[in-house]
Coordinates of C-alpha atoms in Angstrom, one line a residue:
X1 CA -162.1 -33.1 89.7
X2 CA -164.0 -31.0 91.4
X3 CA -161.9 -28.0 93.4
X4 CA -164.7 -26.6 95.0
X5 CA -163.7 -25.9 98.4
X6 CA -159.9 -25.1 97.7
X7 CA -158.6 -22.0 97.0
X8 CA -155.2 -21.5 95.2
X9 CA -153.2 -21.5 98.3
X10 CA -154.9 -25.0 100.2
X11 CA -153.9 -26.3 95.9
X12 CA -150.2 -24.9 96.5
X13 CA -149.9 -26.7 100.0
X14 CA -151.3 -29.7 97.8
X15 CA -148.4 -29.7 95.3
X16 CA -146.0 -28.8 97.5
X17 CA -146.3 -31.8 99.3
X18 CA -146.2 -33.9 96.6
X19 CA -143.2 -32.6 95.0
X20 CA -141.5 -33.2 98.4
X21 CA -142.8 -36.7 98.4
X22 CA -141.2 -37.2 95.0
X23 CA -138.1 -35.7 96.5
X24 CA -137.8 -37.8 99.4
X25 CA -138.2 -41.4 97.2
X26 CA -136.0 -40.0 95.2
X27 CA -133.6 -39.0 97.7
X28 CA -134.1 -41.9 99.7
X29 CA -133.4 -44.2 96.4
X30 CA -130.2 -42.8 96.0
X31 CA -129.2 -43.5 100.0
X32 CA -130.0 -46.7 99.7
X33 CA -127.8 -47.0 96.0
X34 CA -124.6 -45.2 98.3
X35 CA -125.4 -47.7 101.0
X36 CA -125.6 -50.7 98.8
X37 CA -122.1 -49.9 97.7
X38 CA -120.7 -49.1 100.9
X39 CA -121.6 -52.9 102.3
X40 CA -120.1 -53.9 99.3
X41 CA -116.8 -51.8 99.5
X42 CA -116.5 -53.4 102.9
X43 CA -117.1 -56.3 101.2
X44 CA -114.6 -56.2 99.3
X45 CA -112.1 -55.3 101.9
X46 CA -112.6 -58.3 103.9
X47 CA -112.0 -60.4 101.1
X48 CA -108.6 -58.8 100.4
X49 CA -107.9 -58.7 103.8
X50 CA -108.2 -63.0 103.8
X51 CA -106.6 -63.3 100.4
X52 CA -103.6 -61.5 101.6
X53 CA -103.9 -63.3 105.2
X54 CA -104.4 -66.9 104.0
X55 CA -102.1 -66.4 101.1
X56 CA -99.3 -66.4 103.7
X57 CA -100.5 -68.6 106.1
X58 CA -101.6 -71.8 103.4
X59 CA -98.2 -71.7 101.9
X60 CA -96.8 -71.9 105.5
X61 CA -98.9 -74.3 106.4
X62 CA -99.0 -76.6 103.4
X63 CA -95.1 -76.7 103.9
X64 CA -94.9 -77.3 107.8
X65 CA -93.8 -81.2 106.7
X66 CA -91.0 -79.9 104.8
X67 CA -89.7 -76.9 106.0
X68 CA -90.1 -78.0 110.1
X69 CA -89.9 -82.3 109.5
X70 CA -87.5 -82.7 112.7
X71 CA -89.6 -84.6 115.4
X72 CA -92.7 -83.8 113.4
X73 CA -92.5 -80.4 114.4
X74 CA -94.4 -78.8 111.4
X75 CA -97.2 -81.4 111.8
X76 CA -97.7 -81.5 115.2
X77 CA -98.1 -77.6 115.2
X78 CA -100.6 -77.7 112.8
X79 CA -102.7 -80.3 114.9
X80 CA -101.7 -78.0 117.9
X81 CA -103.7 -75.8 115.6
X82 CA -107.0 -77.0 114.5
X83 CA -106.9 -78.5 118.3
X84 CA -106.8 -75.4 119.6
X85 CA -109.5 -73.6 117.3
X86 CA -112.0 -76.6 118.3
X87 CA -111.8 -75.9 121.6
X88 CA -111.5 -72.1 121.2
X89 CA -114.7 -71.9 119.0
X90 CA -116.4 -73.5 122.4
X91 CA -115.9 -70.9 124.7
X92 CA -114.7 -67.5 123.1
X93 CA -115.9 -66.2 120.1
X94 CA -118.8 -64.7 122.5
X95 CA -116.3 -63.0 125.1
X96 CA -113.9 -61.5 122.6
X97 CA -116.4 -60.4 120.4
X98 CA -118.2 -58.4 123.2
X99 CA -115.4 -56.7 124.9
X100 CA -113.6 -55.8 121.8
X101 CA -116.3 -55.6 119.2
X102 CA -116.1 -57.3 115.5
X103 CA -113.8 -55.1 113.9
X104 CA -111.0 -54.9 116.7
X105 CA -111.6 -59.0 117.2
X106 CA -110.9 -59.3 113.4
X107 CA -107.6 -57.0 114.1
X108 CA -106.7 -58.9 116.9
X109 CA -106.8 -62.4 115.5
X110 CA -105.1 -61.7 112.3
X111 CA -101.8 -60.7 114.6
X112 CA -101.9 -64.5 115.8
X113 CA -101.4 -65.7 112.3
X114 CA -98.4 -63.3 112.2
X115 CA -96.9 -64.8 115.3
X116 CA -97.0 -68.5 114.0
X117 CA -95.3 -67.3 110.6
X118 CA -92.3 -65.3 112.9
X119 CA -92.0 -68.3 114.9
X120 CA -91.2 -70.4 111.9
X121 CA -87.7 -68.2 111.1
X122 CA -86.4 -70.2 114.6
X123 CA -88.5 -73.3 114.9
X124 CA -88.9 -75.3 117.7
X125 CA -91.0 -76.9 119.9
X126 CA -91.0 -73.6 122.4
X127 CA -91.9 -71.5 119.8
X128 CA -93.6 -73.1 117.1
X129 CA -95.7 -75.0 119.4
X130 CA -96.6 -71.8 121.8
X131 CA -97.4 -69.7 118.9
X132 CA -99.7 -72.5 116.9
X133 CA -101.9 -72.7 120.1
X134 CA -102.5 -68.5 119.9
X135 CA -103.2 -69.2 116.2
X136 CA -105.7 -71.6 117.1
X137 CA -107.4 -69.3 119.7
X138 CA -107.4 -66.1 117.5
X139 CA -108.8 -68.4 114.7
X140 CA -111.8 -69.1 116.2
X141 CA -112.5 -65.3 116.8
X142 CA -111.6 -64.3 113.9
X143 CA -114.2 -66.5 111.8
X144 CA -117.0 -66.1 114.0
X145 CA -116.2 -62.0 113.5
X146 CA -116.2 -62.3 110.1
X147 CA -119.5 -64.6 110.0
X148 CA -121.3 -61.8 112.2
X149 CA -120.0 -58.6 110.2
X150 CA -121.4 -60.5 107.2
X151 CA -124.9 -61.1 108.6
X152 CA -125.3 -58.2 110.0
X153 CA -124.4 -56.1 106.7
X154 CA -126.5 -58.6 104.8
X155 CA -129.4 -58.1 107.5
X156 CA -129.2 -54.1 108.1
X157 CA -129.0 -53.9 104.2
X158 CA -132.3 -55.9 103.8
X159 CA -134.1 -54.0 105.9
X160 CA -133.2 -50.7 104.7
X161 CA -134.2 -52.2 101.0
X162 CA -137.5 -54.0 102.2
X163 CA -136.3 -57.1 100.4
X164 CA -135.3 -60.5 102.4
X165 CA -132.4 -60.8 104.2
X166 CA -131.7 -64.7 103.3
X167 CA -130.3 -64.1 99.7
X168 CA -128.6 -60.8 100.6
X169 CA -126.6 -62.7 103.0
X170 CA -126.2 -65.8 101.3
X171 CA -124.8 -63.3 98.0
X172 CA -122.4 -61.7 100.9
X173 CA -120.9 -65.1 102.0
X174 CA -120.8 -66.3 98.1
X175 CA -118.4 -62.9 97.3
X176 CA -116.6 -63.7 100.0
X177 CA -115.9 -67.3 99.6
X178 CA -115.0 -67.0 95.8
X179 CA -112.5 -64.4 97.2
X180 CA -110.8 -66.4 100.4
X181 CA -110.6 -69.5 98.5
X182 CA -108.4 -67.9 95.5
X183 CA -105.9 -68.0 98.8
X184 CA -104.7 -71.3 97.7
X185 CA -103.8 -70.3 94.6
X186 CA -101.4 -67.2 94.9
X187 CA -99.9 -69.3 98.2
X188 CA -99.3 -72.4 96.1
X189 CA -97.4 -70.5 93.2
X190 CA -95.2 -68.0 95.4
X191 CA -94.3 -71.8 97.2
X192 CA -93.7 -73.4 94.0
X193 CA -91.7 -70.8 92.6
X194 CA -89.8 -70.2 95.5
X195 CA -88.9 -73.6 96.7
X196 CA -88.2 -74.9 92.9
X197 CA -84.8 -76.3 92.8
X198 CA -82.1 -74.6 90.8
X199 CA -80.7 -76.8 88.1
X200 CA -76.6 -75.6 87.2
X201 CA -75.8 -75.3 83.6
X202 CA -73.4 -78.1 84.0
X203 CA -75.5 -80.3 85.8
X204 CA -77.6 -83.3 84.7
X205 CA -80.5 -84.4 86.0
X206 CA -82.1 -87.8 85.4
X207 CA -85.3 -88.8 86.5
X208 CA -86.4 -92.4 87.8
X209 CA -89.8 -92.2 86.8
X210 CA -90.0 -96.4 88.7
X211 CA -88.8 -94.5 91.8
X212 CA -91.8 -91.8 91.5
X213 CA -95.2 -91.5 93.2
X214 CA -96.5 -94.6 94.7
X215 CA -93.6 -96.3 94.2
X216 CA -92.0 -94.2 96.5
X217 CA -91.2 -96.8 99.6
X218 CA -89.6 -95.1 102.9
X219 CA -86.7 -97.7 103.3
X220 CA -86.3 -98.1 99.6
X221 CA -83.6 -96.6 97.2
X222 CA -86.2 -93.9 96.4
X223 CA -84.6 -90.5 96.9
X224 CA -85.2 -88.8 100.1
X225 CA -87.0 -85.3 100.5
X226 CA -84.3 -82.7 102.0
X227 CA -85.3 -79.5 104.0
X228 CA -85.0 -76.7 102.0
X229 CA -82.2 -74.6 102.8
X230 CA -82.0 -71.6 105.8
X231 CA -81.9 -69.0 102.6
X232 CA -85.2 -70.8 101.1
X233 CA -86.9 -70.8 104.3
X234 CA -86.6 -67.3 105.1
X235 CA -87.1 -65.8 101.6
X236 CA -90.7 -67.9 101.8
X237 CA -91.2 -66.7 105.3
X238 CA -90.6 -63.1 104.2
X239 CA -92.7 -63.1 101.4
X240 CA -95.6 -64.5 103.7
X241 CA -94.7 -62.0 106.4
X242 CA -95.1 -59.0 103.8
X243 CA -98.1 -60.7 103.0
X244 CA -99.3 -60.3 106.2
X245 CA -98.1 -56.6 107.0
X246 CA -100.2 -55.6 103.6
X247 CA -103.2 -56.9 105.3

């Protein structure tokens, strides 16, 4: 190459600048590695946040028929419920979110799911009812708040990358999922464990297996499902109230 025209300090300018360039991809590669795992942290705290959420709330819910059964109560809150978020998921999502932004909406809702768990420790139709209806409500926020926080991590980390925003998103939502849905699982076995009857040393327990599943005729001599007892109730209730104060 011919450096005719260039002496030694236009060739240092030269170099100079291209060492910086090197600096600044370099630098900029490891900004974009500490932002990459600072969408997934937050990631990963949303899906702890739900586990611990809906880990309370499923094992409430799944046990409304049994622990609340007097006039339907437990069942018709949980319709009061999913009635509730239908109609909810209409109208506010869009005002909530703008006043209070997605993170204080996401705050906001989740206390709704701690009212409807208090209110089962003295169920009735003034309290259980009242507080599934603000369930309802908050729950409509709360998912369309988590759907936008998503998207928009997924979105604002694509474009800082240069790559596509689709699978970024779609790989946020899978994480997520994966996480919310082990919900069922830890509710279901703190439920199990804590409703499984105690059997007495000197007691005896037969099973009438033609009395059992489908066979199991309201009217019938099948053996009828008793409420748990006040002590069972609350320890459940406690366990999915801690649940909820962890979150």
């Amino acid at each position: 190459m011919d450096n005719k025209g260039f002496d030694n300090h236009e060739l240092d300018v030269v170099v100079d600048a291209a060492r910086d360039l090197d600096d600044f991809d370099e630098k900029r590669g490891t900004d974009l590695n500490k932002v990459k795992w600072l969408f997934y942290k937050n990631l990963i705290v949303i899906g702890f946040g739900w586990i611990f959420l809906f880990t309370a709330f499923q094992s409430i819910s799944n046990l409304q028929s049994s622990l609340n059964p007097d006039d339907g109560l437990g069942t018709i809150s949980l319709s009061a419920i999913y009635v509730s978020l239908i109609l909810g998921a209409i109208f506010l999502p869009s005002i909530i979110i703008k006043r209070l932004g997605v993170k204080y909406t996401i705050i906001a809702s989740q206390l709704t799911y701690l009212l409807y768990v208090a209110a089962n420790l003295y169920p009735r139709h003034y309290t259980l009812i009242p507080a599934a209806i603000v369930l309802g409500l908050g729950a409509a926020n709360l998912w369309t708040a988590k759907c936008k926080m998503l998207t928009d991590m997924g979105a604002h980390y694509a474009e800082l990358s240069g790559q596509k925003a689709e699978p970024i998103v779609n790989r946020y939502f899978g994480i997520f999922f994966a996480m919310f849905q082990s919900s069922n699982i830890w509710g279901n076995i703190i439920s199990s464990t804590i409703l499984k009857p105690e059997v007495a040393d000197n007691d005896t327990f037969v099973a009438d297996l033609s009395k059992c599943g489908f066979n199991d005729c309201p009217g019938s001599a099948s053996a009828s499902i008793k409420k748990p007892q006040m002590s069972t109730v609350i320890k459940s209730l406690s366990f999915s109230l801690s649940f909820k104060f962890h979150n």
